[in-house]
Short mmCIF file of C-alpha atoms in Angstrom, two decimals:
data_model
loop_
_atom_site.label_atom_id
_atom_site.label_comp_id
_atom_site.label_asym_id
_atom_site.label_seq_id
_atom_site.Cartn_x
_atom_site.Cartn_y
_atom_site.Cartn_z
CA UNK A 1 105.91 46.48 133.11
CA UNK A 2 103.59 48.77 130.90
CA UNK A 3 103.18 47.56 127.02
CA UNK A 4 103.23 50.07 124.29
CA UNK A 5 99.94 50.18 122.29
CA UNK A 6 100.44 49.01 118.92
CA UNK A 7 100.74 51.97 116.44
CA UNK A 8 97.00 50.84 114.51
CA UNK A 9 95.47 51.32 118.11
CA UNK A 10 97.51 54.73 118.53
CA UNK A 11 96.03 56.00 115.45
CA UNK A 12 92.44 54.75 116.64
CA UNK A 13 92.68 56.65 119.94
CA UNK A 14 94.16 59.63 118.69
CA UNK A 15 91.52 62.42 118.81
CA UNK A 16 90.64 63.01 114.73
CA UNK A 17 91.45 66.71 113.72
CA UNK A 18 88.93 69.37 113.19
CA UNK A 19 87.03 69.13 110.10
CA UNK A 20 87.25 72.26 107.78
CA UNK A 21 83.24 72.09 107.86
CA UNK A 22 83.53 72.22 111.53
CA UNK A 23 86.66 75.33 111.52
CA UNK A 24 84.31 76.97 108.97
CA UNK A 25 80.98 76.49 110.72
CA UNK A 26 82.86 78.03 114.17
CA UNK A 27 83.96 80.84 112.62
CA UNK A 28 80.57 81.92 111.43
CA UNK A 29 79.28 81.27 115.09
CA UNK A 30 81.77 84.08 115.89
CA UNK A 31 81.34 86.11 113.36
CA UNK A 32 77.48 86.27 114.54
CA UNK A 33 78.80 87.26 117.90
CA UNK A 34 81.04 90.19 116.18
CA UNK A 35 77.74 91.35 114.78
CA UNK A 36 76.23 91.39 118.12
CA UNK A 37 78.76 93.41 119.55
CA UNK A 38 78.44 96.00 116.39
CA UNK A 39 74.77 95.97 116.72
CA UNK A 40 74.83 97.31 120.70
CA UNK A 41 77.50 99.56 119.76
CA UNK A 42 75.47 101.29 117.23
CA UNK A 43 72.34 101.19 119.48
CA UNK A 44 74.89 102.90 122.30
CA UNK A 45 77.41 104.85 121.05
CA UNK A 46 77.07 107.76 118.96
CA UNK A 47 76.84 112.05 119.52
CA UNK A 48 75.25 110.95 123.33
CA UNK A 49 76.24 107.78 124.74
CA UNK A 50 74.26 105.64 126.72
CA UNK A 51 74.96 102.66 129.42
CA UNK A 52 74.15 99.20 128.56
CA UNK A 53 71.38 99.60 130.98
CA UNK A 54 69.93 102.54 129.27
CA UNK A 55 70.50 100.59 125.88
CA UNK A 56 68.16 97.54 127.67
CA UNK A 57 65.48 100.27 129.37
CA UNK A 58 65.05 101.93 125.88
CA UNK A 59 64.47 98.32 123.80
CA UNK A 60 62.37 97.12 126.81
CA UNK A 61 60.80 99.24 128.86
CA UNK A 62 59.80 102.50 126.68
CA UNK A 63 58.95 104.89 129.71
CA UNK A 64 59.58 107.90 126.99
CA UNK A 65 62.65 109.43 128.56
CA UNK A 66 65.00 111.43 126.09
CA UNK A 67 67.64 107.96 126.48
CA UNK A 68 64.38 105.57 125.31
CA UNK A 69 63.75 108.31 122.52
CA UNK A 70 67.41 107.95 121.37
CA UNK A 71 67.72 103.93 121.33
CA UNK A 72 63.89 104.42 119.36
CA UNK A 73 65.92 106.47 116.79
CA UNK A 74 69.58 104.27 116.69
CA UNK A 75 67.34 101.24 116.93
CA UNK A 76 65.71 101.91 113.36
CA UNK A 77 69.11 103.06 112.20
CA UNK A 78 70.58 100.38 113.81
CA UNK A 79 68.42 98.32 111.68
CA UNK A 80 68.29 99.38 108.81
CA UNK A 81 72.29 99.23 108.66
CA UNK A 82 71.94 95.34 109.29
CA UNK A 83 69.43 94.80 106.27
CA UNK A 84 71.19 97.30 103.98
CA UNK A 85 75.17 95.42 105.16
CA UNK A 86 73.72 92.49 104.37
CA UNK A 87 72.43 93.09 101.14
CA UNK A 88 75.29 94.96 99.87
CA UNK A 89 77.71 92.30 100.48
CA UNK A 90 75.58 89.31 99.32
CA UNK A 91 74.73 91.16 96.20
CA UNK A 92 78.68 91.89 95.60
CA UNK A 93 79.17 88.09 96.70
CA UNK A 94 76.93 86.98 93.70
CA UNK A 95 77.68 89.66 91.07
CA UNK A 96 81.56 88.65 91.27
CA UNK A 97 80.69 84.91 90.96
CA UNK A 98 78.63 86.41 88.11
CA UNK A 99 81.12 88.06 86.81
CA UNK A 100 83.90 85.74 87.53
CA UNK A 101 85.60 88.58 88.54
CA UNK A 102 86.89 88.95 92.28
CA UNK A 103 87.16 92.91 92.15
CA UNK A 104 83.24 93.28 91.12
CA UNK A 105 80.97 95.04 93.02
CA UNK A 106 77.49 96.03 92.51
CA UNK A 107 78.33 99.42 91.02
CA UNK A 108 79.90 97.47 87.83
CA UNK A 109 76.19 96.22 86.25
CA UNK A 110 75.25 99.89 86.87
CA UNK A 111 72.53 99.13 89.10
CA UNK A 112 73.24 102.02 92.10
CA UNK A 113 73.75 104.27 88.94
CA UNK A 114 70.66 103.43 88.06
CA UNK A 115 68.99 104.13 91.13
CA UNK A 116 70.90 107.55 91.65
CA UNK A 117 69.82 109.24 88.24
CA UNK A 118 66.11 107.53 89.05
CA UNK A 119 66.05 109.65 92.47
CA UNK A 120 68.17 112.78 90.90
CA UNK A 121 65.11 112.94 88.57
CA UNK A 122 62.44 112.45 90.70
CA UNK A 123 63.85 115.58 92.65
CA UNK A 124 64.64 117.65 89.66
CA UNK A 125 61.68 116.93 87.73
CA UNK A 126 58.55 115.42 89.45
CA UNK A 127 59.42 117.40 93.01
CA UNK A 128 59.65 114.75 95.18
CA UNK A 129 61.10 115.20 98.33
CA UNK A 130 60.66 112.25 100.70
CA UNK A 131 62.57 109.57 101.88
CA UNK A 132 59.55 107.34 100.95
CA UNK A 133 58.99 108.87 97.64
CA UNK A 134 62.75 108.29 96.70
CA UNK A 135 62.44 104.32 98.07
CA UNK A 136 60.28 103.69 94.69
CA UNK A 137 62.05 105.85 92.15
CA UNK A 138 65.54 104.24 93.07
CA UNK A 139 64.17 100.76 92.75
CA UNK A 140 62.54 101.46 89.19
CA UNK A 141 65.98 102.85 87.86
CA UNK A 142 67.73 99.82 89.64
CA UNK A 143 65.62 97.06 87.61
CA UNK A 144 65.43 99.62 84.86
CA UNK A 145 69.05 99.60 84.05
CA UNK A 146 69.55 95.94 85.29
CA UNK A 147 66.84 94.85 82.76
CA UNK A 148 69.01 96.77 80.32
CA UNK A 149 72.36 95.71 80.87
CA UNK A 150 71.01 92.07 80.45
CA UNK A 151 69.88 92.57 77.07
CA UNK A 152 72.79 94.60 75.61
CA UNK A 153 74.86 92.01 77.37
CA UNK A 154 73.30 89.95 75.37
CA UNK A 155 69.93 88.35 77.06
CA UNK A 156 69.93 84.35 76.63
CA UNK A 157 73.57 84.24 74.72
CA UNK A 158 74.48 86.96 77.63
CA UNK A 159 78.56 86.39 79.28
CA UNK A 160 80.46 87.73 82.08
CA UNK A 161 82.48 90.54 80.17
CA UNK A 162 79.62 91.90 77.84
CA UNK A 163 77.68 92.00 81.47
CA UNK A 164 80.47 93.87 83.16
CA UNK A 165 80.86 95.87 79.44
CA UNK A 166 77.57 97.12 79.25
CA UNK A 167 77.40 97.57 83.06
CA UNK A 168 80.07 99.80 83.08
CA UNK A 169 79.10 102.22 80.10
CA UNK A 170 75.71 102.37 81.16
CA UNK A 171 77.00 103.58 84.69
CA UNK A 172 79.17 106.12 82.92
CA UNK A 173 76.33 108.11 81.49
CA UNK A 174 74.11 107.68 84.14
CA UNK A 175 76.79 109.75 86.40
CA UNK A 176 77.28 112.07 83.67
CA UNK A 177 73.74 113.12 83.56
CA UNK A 178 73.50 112.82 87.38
CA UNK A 179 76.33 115.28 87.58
CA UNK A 180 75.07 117.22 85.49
CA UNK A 181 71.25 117.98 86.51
CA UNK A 182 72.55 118.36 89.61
CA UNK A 183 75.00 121.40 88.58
CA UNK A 184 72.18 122.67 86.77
CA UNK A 185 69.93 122.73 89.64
CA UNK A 186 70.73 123.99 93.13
CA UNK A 187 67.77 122.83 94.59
CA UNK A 188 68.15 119.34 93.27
CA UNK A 189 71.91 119.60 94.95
CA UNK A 190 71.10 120.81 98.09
CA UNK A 191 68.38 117.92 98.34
CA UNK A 192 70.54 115.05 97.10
CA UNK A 193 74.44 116.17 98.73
CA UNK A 194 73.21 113.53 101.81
CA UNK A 195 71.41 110.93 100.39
CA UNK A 196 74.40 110.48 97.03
CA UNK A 197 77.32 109.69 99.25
CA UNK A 198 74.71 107.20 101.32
CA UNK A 199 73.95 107.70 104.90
CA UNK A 200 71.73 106.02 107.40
CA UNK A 201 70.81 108.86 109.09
CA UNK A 202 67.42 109.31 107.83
CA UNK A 203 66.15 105.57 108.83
CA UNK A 204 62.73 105.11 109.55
CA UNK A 205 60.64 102.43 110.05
CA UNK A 206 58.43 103.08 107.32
CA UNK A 207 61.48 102.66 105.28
CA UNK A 208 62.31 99.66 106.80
CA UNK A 209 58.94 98.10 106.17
CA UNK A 210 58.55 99.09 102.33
CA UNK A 211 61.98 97.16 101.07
CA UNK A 212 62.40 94.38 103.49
CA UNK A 213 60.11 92.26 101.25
CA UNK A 214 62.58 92.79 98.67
CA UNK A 215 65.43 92.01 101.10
CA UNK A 216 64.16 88.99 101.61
CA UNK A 217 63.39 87.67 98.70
CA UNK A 218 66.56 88.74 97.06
CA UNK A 219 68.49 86.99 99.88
CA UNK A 220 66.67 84.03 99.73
CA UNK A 221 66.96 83.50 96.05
CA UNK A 222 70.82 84.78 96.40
CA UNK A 223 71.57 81.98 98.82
CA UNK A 224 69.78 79.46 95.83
CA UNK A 225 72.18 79.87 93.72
CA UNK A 226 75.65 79.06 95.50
CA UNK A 227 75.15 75.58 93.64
CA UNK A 228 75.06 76.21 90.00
CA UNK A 229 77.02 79.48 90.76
CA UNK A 230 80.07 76.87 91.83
CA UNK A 231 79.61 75.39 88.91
CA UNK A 232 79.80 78.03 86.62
CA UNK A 233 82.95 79.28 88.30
CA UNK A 234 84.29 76.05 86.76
CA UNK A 235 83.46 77.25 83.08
CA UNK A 236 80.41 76.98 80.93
CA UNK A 237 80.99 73.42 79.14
CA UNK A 238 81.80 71.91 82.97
CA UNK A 239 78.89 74.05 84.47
CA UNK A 240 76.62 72.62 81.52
CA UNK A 241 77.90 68.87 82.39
CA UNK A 242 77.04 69.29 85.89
CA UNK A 243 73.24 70.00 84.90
CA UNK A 244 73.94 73.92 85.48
CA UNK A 245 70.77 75.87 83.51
CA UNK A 246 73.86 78.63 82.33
CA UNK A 247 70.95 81.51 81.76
CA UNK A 248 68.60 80.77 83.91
CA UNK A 249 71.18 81.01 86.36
CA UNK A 250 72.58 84.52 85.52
CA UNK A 251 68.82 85.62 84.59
CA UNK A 252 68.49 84.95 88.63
CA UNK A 253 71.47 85.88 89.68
CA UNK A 254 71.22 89.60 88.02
CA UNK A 255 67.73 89.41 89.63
CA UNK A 256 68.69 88.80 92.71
CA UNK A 257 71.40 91.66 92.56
CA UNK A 258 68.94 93.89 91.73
CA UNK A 259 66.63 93.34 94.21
CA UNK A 260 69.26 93.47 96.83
CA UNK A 261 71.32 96.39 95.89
CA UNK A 262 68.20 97.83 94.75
CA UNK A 263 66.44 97.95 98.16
CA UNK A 264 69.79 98.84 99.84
CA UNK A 265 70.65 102.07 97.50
CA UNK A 266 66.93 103.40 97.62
CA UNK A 267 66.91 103.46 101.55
CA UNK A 268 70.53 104.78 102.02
CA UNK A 269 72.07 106.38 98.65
CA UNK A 270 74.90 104.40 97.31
CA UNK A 271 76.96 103.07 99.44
CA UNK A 272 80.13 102.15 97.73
CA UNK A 273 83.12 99.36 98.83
CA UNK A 274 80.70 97.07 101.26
CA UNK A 275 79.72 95.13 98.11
CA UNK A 276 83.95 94.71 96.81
CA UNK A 277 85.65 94.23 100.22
CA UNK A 278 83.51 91.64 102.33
CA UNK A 279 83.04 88.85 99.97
CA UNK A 280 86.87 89.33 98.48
CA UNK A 281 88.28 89.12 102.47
CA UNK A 282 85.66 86.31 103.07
CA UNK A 283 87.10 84.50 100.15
CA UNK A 284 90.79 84.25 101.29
CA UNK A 285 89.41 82.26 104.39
CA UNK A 286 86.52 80.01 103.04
CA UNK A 287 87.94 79.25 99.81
CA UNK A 288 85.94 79.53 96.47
CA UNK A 289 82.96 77.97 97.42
CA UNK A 290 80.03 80.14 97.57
CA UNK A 291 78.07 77.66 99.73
CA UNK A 292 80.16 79.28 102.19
CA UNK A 293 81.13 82.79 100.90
CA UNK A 294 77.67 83.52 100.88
CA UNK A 295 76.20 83.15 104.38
CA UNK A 296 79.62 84.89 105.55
CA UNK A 297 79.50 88.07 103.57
CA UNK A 298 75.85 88.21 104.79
CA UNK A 299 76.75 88.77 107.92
CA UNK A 300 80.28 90.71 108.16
CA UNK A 301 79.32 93.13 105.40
CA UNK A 302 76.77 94.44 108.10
CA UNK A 303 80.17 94.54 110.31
CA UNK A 304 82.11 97.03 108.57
CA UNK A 305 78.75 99.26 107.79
CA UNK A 306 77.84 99.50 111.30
CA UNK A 307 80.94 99.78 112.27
CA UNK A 308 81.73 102.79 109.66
CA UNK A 309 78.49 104.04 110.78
CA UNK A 310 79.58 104.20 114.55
CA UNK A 311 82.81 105.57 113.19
CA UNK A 312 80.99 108.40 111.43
CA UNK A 313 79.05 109.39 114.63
CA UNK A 314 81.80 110.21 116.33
CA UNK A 315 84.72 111.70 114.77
CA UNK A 316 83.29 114.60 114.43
CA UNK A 317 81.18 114.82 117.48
CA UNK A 318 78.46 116.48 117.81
CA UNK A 319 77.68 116.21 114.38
CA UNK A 320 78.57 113.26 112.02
CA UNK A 321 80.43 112.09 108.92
CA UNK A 322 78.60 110.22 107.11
CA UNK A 323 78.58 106.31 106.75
CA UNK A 324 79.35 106.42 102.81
CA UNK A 325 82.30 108.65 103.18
CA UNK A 326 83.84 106.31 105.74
CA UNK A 327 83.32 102.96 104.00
CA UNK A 328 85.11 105.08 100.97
CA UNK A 329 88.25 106.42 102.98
CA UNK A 330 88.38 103.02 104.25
CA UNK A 331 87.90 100.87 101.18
CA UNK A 332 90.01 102.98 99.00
CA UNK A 333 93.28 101.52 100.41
CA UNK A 334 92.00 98.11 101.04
CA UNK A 335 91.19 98.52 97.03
CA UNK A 336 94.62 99.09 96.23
CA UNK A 337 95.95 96.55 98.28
CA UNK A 338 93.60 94.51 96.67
CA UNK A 339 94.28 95.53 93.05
CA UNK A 340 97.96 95.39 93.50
CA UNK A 341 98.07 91.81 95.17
CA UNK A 342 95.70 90.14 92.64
CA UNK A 343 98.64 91.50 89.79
CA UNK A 344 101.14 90.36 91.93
CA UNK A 345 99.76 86.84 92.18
CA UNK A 346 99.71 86.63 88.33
CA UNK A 347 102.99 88.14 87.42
#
């Protein structure tokens, strides 16, 4: 006759549910693999498509036939997409913890303002005309106007709402006089109608090489400061009890931002949404911690710009829309949606 295991046993033999580490650490396994899927997609799709095994002979081989010549070209693209995602949406992920503000991006401190009137100048003004030349302007108006906004936000005594305050007036007259010179000048138009509404079209690997030390160390100093960012999400006084340095913190954290958006506006214009939408969709899965919402925004944001990217190549086949005006068409709904659910959650 079989004996029913006492219930304390039962429980000990019971297999233990998943851990929300362990759901949380799985789904940024696949969300690597959905980035690895976006990556060969931009490498093989686009006005001419190639084969995976055309994709492989091009990265591999290099026998200089026209398909290795086009996965040399997507490949720096292709690149340069990843670095630029990335930056975009860990800068946004940081500058709404900043912020304390879920609907932040890295347009509101004025920093891809900055770097637009920085270029629109260099154009107008000094007659540069390079790709290079415009990598160096854009990140001097970037810290420029970041340095600025942190002193009329108030430097050391600095909060969230001056930041976002001065942020967003600075950015207002920065576009004026962008708009502006650029009426004024046909010549400065003409040059700039690509590069303002951000594209990835002109990726080199010259480009590539000048503000990936930046990348990196505005990534690595990003992911620093998920701690004390955590704890400043739970207000000054607590943040301050928990041994949280309040300005150092958003001294770094604007730095950071800087850097990041910085590098990504002066290699591909200013590319608007990546920095909102990522980090607030991440957030509805991992919760508020940033020791998480950082690390997944780093590597989804480059998702939806490759993927826009791809997009742009071939709706209009055989030329292109470009990767700016996509992540706009598609971020201006998700916007809404997101503006009118956070007002429905606090009615």
């Amino acid at each position: 006759m079989l004996v029913d295991s006492p219930p304390e046993q039962r429980a000990e033999t019971a297999p233990a549910p998943p851990s929300r580490r362990a759901i949380r650490s799985f789904g940024l396994l696949v969300s690597v693999l959905i980035l690895a899927l976006v990556v060969l997609a931009s490498i093989a799709i686009g006005a001419k498509e190639l084969s995976v095994a055309q994709v492989w002979h091009g990265l591999f081989e290099n026998s200089g036939t026209y398909g290795d010549v086009v996965v040399d070209e997507r490949l720096s693209r292709t690149v340069l997409g990843l670095l630029a995602g990335a930056a975009l949406g860990l800068s946004g992920a940081v500058l709404q913890a900043l912020t304390r503000n879920p609907l932040a991006d890295p347009g509101l401190l004025g920093i891809n303002a900055g770097a637009s009137a920085a270029v629109v100048t260099a154009v107008t003004y000094l007659g540069v005309t390079s790709l290079t030349g415009y990598v160096w302007f854009a990140f001097f108006g970037a810290f420029a106007v970041g340095a600025l906004v942190w002193f009329l936000g108030g430097s050391r005594g600095a909060t969230p709402v001056r930041l976002a305050l001065a942020g967003t007036a600075i950015s207002a007259a920065l576009y004026g006089y962008l708009q502006a010179v650029m009426i004024m000048d046909d010549a400065a138009l003409s040059k700039m109608r690509f590069w303002t509404v951000g594209s990835l079209s002109a990726a080199t690997d010259e480009t590539i090489r000048q503000v990936l030390p930046f990348l990196a160390v505005g990534t690595v100093l990003a992911l620093s400061l998920a701690r004390p960012l955590n704890a400043m999400a739970m207000g000054d006084d607590t943040a301050t009890a928990l041994g949280a340095h309040l300005n150092r913190t958003r001294a770094l954290s604007m730095l950071a931002a800087t850097l990041l958006c910085g590098s990504a506006t002066a290699a591909c214009g200013p590319i608007v949404f990546v920095g909102l939408m990522v980090p607030h969709v991440v957030r509805s899965f991992t919760g508020p911690d940033l020791r998480w919402i950082l690390p997944y925004a780093t590597v989804l944001s480059p998702v939806l710009l490759l993927g826009a990217d791809v997009i742009g190549r071939v709706v209009a086949r055989p030329s292109e829309v470009q990767v700016g005006i996509i992540t706009a068409i598609i971020g201006g709904p998700v916007f809404i949606h997101l503006v009118r659910r956070r007002r429905t959650a606090q009615l």
